[in-house]
XYZ file of C-alpha atoms in Angstrom:
607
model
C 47.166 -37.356 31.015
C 44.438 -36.478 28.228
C 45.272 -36.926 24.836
C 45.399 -32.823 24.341
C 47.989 -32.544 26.791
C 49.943 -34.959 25.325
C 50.032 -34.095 21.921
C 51.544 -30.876 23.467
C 54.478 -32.541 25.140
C 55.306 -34.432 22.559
C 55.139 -31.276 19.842
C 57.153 -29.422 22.742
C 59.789 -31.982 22.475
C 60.142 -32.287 18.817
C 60.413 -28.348 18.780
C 63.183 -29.070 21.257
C 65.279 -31.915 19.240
C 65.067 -30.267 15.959
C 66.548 -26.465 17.589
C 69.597 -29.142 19.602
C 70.054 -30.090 16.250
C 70.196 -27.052 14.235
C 72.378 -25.654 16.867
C 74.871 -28.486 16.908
C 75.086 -28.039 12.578
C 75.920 -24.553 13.006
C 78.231 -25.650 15.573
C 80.439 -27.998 12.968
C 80.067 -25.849 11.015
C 81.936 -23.140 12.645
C 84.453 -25.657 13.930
C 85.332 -27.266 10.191
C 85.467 -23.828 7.853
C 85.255 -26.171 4.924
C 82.845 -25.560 2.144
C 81.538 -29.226 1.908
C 81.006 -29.090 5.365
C 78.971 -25.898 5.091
C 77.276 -27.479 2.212
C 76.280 -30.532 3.961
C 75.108 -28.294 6.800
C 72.543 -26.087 4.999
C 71.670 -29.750 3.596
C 70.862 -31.065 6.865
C 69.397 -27.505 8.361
C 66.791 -27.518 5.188
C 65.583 -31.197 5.795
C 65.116 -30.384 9.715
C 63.440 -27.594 8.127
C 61.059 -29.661 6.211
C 60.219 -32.245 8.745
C 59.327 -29.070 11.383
C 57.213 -27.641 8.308
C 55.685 -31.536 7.694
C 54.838 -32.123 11.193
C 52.938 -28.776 11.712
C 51.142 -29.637 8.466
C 49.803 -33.178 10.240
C 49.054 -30.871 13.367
C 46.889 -29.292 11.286
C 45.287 -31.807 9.346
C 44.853 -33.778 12.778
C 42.976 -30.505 13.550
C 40.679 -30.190 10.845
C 39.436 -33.875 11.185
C 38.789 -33.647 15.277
C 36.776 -30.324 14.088
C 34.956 -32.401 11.125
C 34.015 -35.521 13.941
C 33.085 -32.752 16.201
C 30.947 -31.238 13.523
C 29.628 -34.930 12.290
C 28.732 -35.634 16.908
C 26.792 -32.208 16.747
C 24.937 -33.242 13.424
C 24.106 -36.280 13.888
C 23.271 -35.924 17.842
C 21.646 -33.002 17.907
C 18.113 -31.950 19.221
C 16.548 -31.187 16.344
C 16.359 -33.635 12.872
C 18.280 -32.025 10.088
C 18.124 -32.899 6.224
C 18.770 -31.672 2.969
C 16.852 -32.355 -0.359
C 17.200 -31.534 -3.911
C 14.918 -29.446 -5.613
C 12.472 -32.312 -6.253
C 12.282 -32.967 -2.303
C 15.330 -36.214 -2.664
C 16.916 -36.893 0.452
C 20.535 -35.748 -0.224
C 21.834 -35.571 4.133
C 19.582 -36.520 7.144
C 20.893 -36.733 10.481
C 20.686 -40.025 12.850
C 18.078 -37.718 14.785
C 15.665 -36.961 11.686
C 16.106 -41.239 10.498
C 15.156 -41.927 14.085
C 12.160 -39.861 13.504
C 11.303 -42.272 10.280
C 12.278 -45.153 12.486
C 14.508 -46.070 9.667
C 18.665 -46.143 9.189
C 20.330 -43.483 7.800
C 21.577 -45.377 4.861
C 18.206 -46.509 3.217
C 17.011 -43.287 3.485
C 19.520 -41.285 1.199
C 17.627 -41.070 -2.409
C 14.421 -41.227 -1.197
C 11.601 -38.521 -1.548
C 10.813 -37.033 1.637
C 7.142 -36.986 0.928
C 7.069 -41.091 0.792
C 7.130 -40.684 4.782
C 4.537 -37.948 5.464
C 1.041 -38.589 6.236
C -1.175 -38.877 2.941
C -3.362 -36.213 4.581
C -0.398 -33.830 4.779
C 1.384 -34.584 1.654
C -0.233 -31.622 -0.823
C 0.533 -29.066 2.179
C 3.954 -29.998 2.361
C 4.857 -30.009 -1.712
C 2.831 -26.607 -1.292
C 5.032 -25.955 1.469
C 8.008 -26.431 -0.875
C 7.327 -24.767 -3.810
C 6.154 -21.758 -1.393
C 9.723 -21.736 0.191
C 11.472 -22.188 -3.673
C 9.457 -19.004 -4.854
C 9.227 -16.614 -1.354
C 13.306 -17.708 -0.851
C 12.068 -17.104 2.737
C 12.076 -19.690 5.698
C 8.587 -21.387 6.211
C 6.773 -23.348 8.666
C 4.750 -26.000 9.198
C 3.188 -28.393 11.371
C 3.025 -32.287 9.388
C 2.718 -35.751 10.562
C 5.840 -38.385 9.521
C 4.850 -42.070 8.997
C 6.661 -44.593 10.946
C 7.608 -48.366 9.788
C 4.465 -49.533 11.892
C 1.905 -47.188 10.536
C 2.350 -44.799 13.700
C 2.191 -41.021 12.853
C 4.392 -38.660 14.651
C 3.843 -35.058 14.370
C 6.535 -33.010 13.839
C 6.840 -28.960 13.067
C 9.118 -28.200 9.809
C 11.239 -25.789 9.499
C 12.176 -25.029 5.389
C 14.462 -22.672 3.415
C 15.658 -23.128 0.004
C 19.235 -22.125 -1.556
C 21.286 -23.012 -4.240
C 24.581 -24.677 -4.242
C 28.091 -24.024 -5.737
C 27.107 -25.247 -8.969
C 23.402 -23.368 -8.971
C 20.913 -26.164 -8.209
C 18.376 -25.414 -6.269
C 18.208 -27.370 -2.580
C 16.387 -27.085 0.627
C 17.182 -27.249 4.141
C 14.867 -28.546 6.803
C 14.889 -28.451 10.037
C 12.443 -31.238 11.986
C 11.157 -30.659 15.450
C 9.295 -33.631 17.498
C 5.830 -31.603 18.775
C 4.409 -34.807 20.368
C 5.426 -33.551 23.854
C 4.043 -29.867 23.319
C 0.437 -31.931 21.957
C 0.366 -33.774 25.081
C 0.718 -30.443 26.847
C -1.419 -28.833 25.026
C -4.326 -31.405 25.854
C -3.119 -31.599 29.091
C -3.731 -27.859 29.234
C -7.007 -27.826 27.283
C -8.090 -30.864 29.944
C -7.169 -28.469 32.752
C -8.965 -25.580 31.088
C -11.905 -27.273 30.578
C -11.892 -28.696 34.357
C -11.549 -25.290 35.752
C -14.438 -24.300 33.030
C -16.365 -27.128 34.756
C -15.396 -25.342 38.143
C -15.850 -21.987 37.441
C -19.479 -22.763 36.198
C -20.288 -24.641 39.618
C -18.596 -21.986 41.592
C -20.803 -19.405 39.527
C -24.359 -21.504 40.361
C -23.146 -21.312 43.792
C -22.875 -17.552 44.045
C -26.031 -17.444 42.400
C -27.446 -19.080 44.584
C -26.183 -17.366 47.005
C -27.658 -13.458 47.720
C -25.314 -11.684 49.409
C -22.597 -12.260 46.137
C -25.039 -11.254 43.560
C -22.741 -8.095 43.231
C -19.723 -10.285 42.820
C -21.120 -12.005 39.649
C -22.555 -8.664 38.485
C -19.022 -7.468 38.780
C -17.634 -10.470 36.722
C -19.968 -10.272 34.020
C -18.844 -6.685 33.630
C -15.641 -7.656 32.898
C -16.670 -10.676 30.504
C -18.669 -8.031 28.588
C -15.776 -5.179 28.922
C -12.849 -8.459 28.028
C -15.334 -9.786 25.061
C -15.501 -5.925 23.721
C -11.851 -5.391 23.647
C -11.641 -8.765 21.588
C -14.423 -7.104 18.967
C -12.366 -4.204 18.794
C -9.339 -5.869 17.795
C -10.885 -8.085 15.399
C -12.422 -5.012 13.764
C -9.614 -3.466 13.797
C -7.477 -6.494 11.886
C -10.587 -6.589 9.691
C -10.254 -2.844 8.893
C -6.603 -3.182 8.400
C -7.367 -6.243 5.547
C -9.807 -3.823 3.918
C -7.984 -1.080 3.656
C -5.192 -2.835 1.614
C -7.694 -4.489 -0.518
C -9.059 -1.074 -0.821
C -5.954 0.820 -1.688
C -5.180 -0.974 -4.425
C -9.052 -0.543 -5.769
C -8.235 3.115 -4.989
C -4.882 3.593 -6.764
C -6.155 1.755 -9.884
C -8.740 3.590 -10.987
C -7.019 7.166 -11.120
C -4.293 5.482 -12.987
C -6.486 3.932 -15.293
C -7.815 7.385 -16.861
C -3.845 8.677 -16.723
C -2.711 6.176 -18.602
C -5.548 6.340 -21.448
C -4.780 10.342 -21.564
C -1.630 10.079 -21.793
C -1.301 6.950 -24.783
C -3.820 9.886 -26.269
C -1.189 12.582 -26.201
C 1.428 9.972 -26.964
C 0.025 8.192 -30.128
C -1.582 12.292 -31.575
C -4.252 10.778 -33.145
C -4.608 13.021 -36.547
C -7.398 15.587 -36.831
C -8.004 15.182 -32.858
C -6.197 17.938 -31.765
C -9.192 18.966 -29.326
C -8.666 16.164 -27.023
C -5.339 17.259 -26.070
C -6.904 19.758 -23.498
C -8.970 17.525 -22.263
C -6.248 14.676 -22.062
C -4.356 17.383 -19.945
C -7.417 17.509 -17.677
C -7.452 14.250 -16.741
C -4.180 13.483 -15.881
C -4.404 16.588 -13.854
C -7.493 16.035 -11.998
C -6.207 12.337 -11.482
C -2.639 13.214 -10.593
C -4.027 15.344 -8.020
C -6.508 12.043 -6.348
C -3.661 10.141 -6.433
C -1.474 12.909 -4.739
C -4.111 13.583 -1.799
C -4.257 9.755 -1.468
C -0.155 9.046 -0.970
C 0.074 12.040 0.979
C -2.648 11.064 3.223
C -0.930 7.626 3.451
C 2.532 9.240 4.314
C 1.164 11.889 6.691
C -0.830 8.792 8.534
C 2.289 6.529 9.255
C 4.507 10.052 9.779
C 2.342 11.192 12.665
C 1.726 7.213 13.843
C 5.488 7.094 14.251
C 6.042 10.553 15.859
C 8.171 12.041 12.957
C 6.076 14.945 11.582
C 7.602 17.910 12.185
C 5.478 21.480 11.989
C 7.114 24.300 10.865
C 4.798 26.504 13.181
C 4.278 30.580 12.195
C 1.384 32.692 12.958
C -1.283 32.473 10.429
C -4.475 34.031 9.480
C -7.220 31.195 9.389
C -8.839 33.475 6.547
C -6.256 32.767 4.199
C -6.096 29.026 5.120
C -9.582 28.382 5.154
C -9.451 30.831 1.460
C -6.484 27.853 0.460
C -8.284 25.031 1.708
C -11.350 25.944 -0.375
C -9.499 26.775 -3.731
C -7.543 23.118 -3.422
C -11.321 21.781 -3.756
C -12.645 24.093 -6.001
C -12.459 21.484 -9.061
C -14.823 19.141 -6.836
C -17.431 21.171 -5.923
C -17.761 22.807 -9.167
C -18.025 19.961 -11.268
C -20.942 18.687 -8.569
C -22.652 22.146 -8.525
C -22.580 22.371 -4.908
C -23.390 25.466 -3.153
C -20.940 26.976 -1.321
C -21.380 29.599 1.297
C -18.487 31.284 3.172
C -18.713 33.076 6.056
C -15.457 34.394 7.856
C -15.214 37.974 10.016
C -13.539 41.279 8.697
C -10.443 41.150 10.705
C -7.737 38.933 10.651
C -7.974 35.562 13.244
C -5.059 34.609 14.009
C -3.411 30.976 15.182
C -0.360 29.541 15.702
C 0.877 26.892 13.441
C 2.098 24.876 10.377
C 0.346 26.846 6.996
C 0.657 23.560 4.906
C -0.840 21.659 7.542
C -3.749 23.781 8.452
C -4.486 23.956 4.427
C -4.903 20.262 4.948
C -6.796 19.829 8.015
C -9.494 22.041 6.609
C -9.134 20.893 2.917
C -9.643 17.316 3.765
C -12.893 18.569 5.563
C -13.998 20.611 3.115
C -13.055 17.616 0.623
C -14.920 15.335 2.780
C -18.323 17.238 3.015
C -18.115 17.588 -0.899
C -17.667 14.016 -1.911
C -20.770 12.621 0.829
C -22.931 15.843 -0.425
C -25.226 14.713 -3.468
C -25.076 17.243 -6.670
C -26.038 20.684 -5.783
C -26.268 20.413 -2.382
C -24.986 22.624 0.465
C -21.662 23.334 1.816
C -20.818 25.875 4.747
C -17.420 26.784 5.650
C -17.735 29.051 8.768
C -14.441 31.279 10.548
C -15.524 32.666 14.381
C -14.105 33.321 17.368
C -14.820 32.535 20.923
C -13.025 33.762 23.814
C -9.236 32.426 23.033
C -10.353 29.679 20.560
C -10.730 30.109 16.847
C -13.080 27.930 15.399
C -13.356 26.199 11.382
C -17.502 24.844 10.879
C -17.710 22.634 7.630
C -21.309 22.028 7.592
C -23.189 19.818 5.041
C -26.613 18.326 4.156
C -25.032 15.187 2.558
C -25.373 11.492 3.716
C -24.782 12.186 7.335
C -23.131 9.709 10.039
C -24.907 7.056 11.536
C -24.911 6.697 15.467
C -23.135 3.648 15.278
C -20.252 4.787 13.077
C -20.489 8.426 15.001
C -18.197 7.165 18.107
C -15.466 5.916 15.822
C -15.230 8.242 12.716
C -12.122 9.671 13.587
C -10.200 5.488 14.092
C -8.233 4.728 11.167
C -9.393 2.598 8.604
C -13.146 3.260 9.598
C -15.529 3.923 6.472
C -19.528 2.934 5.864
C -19.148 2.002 2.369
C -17.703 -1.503 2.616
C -19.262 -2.556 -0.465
C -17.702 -4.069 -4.085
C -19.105 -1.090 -5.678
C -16.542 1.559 -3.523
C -18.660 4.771 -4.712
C -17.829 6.835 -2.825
C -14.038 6.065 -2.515
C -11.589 6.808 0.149
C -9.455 4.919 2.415
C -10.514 5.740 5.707
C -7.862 7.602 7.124
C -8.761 11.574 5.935
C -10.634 12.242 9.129
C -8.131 10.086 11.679
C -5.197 12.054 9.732
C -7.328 15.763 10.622
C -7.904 14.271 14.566
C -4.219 13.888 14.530
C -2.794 17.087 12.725
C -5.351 19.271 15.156
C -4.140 17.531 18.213
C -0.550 18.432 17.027
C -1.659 21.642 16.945
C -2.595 21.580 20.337
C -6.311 21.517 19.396
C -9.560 19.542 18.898
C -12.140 18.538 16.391
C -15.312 17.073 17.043
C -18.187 16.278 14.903
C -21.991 16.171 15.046
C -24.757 14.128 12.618
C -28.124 13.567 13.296
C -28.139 10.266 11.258
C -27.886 9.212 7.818
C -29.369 11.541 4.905
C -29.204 14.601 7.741
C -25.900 16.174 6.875
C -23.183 16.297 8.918
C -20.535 18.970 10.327
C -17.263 19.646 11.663
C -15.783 22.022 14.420
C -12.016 22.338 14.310
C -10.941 24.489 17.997
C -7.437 25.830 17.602
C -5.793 28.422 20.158
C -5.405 31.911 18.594
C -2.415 33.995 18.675
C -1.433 37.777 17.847
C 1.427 38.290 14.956
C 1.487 39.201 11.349
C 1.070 36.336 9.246
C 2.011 34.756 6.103
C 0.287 33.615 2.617
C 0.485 30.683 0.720
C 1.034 30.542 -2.652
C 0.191 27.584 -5.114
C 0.935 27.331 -8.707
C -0.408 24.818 -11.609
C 0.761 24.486 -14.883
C -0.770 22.713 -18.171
C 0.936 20.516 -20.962
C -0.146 18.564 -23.708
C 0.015 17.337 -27.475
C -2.466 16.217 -30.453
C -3.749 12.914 -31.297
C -4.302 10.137 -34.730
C -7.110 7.825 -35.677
C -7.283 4.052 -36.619
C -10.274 1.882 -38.114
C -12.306 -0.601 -35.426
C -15.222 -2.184 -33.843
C -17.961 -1.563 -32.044
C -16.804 -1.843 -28.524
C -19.482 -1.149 -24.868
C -17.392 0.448 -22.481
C -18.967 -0.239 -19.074
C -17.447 1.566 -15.856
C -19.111 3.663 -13.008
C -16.409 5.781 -12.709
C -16.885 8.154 -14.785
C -12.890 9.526 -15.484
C -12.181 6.217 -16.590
C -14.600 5.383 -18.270
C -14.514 8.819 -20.747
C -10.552 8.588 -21.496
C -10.754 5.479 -22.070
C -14.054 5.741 -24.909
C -12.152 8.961 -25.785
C -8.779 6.895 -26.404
C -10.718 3.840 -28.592
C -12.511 6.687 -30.580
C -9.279 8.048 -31.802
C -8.006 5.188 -32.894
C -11.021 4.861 -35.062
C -13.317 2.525 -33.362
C -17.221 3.067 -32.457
C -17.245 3.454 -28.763
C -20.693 3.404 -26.558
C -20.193 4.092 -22.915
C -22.490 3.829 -20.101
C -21.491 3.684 -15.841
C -24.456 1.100 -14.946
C -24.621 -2.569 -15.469
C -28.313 -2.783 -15.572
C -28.180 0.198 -18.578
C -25.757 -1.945 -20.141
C -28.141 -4.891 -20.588
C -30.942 -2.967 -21.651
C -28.735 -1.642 -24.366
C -27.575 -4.604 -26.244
C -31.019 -5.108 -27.192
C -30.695 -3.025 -29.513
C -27.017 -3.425 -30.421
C -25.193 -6.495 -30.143
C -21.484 -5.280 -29.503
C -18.149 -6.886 -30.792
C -16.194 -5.774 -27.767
C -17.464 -5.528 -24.363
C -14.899 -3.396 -21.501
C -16.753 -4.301 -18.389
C -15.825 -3.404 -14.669
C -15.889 -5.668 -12.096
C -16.734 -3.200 -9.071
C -19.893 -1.576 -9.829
C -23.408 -0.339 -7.924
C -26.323 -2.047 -8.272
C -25.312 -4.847 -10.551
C -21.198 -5.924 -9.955
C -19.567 -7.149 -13.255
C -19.925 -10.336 -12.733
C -23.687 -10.552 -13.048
C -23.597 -8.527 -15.946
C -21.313 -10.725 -17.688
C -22.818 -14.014 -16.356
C -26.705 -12.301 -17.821
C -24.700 -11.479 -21.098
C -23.149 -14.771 -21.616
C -26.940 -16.227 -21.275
C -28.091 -14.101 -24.000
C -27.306 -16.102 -27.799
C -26.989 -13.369 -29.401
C -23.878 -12.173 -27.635
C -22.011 -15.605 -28.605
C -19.514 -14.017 -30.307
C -18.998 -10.983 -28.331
C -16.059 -10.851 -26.522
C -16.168 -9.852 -22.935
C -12.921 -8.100 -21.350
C -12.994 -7.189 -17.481
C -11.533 -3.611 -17.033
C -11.169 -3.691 -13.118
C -8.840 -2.226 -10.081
C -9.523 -5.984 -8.492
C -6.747 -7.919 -9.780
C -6.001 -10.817 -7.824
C -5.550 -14.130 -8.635
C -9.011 -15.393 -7.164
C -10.910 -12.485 -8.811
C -8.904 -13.919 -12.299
C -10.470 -17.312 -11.693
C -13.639 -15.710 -10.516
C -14.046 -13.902 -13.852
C -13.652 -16.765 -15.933
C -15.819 -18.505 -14.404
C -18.303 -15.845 -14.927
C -17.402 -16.021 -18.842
C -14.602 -13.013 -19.417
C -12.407 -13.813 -22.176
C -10.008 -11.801 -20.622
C -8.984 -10.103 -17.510
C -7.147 -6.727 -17.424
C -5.792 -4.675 -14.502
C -6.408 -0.783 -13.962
C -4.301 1.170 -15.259
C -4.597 -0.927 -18.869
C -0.979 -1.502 -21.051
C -3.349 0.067 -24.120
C -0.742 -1.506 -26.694
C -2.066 -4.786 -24.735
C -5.920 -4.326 -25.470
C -4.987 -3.131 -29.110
C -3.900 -6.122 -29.534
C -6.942 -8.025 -27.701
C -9.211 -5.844 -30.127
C -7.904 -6.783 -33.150
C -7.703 -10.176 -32.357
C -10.253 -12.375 -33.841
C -13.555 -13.275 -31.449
C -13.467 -16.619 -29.274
């Protein structure tokens, strides 16, 4: 009988004797009718009360500890190594598995540092690994070699997460996995890869050799070339991916970096600079508006990625859109003198479809041709109709496409200008965002360039239709407020974009100080020679000459030794941080600039 069983029987049978007895108490009880006697019974009925209560307490506390050895068996037996250390990586628990992994016993090991048993060459990884899991409070990974009594390295892969206990200390929890097996399998497969390598390239001389199955190895180099394109395009494709976030944040930055000077403007009403407030309002306006057409473009991309843009369709006269689509650029082209012809016919063409959408498709065309036409170039918008297809031209005679970018200008992510300069802006996804929103519409767009410096243009087809249609109406309103002055220095302010640049000379000026700006490194340098400047606010992401040659050629010139030299950049990262030092910034500020912040770096006295 197993030891379960009778633990049962023998509760069974208590159960049993204490209700015989109970029953034979109330059974005197009855018989007597004497008070002591009923005394005495509720006596004797409470302790047999007690000792059933006692006795299911030990049940239970019998419980608990075969339920704590079974816990302790799966612990210490299991699979896997387990341990816990203290913040500072002190063994605290460790499982029989995990010693037997250190060769050592359990005992010795308590109080140790973990990192006195891991390889010397894998020691910095794994504190890294630690103090990545203390600050992500995420579990981590990694693959680490332990150190055995004899020397003998066994490589293990390390699961880590840290918490914190009852009383707030921080601990970790690891998790240890022998990979020895999986490395012999691994060379066991790489052996056997490279064997049937070996064969393969025999088998190929052979056919080679042989005439009649030239087509055969004509066949499989096809598919080597097709298999080692599909690779390329995935790796371009991560690549683009990794660019575009670095980009974003470059993009983002430098609108907010002219908002945020306007605004401490209107803010701080600099007296007897009540003119700038109109121009303040321009700025955040013409910003607010970038930064709009950028999150919308970002929202519309991963919207019609994940299927959940939904067009609120009406008939339409492409007129008025096209009318829309120009107006929403009309800042743009104005303030680069483009000229703009317009051709649409008398009467109404008509299509089928989503007004706000349509505005967009053609306005981030129309957008497009403007910012890759130079100053006072041409842009043609042109409405027509062929058979059942109503058709949008945006023609240009900007920078054109080149024939390699050509096939893929509509993928996300694809641009030309990959540079640190970013002059032309952009995150790539305007033109993969139109492709979409015209398919929607159960159309097409295609484009045509004859190479780079030729121009460029755009055909959107959409179906037409026959119904009255609807306008759109837009609306923009203006605020602002007055501005102060304060005393200064002569501070360089050296940006090529141009928005942040101004607001923020325009900003320094009204607090008093003597403010020089110029949007080209190479300008900058030929202008100290003439002026040495307290203050120089250089960017890091410029044409021509990047901000880091400009300050390294600055910090070369004596005569600049007590100049102080403040990066002004959207690249804000931890490696461009170290990267400007080293090029001899004193400081390093992030678009958009905390202005109270570079006060403060301005009045402070030079390094």
């Amino acid at each position: 009988m197993s030891k379960k069983t009778e633990k049962s029987t023998l509760k069974e049978t208590d159960e049993c004797e204490a209700q015989s007895k109970l029953e034979t108490l109330a059974d005197v009880g009855e018989s007597s009718g004497q008070p002591e006697h009923a005394s005495s019974r509720d006596l004797d009925a409470r302790v047999l009360e007690l000792e059933t209560e006692n006795r299911k307490l030990r049940e239970t506390l019998e419980a608990m500890h075969e339920s704590r050895d079974r816990y302790v068996n799966l612990f210490d037996f299991a699979p896997a190594g387990y341990l816990t250390m203290d913040e500072r990586g002190i063994i605290r628990e460790i499982n029989l598995t995990a010693a037997g992994m250190l060769a050592r016993q359990r005992p010795s090991l308590i109080g140790l540092p973990f990192v006195r048993f891991v390889a010397k060459a894998d020691q910095k990884t794994f504190l890294k690994h630690l103090s990545q899991s203390r600050n992500e409070r995420r579990s981590l990974t990694m693959e680490l070699r332990l150190v055995g009594k004899g020397g003998w390295h066994l490589p293990v892969e390390m699961h880590t997460s840290s918490a914190r206990d009852d009383r707030h200390c921080l601990f970790y929890r690891a998790v240890l996995t022998d990979t020895s097996e999986r490395l012999l399998v691994r060379t066991a497969l790489d052996q056997s890869r490279r064997q049937l390598e070996q064969k393969a390239s025999e088998r190929t001389a052979a056919l080679l050799e042989n005439r009649l199955l030239e087509a055969e190895v004509a066949e499989r180099k096809r598919l080597e070339a097709e298999l080692r394109q599909r690779m390329q395009e995935l790796a371009d494709a991560d690549r683009h991916k990794d660019e575009f976030m670095a980009m974003l944040a470059h993009e983002l930055r430098n609108p907010l970096a002219a908002i945020v000077n306007a605004t401490e403007l209107m803010r701080r009403k600099p007296e007897g600079h009540a003119d700038l407030h109109d121009w303040a309002c321009r700025v955040i306006k013409d910003q607010t508006a970038h930064l709009a057409r950028l999150l919308d473009d970002l929202l519309d991309v991963a919207r019609v990625t994940q299927g959940k843009i939904v067009l609120e369709n009406k008939t339409l006269d492409l007129r008025s859109v096209v009318s829309q689509a120009i107006e929403t650029n009309r800042a743009m082209i104005d303030d680069r003198r483009h000229h703009l012809k317009v051709r649409v016919p008398p009467e109404p063409v008509w299509v089928y479809g989503d007004g706000t959408r349509c505005v967009q498709i053609i306005g981030n065309l129309i957008h497009n041709a403007a910012k890759f036409t130079d100053v006072e170039g041409q842009i043609e918008v042109v409405v027509e109709i062929e058979r059942d297809e109503a058709i949008v031209r945006v023609r240009d005679n900007g920078t054109g496409i080149s024939p390699d970018l050509l096939p893929r200008i509509f993928e996300p992510f694809t641009q030309e200008d990959r540079s640190l300069a970013r002059s032309r802006g952009g995150l790539g996804i305007g033109l993969s965002l139109v492709k979409k929103l015209v398919e929607l519409h159960n159309g097409k767009v295609e484009v045509f360039s004859e190479g780079p410096d030729r121009g460029s243009e755009f055909v959107i087809r959409l179906p037409t239709a026959t119904a009255p249609s609807s306008a759109l109406e837009q609306r923009e309103t203006n605020s602002g407020s007055p501005a102060g002055d304060h005393a200064g220095q002569y501070v360089l302010v050296v940006d090529d974009n141009a928005s942040s640049a101004d607001s923020l000379s325009t900003l320094l000026q009204a607090y008093g100080y003597r403010v020089q700006v110029v949007y080209d490194g190479k300008v900058a340098l030929d202008l100290i020679k003439e002026r040495v400047p307290d203050v120089v606010l250089l960017d890091i992401g410029m044409p021509q000459m990047d901000g880091y040659e400009v300050a390294l050629r600055m910090r070369d010139d004596p005569r600049l030794a007590r100049t102080r030299l403040i990066a002004v950049s959207g690249y804000g990262q931890e490696e461009d941080r170290q990267r400007s030092r080293k090029a001899g910034f004193d400081h390093h500020l992030v678009k958009p600039v905390d202005i109270d912040i570079l006060l403060d770096l301005l009045g402070s006295p030079s390094s």
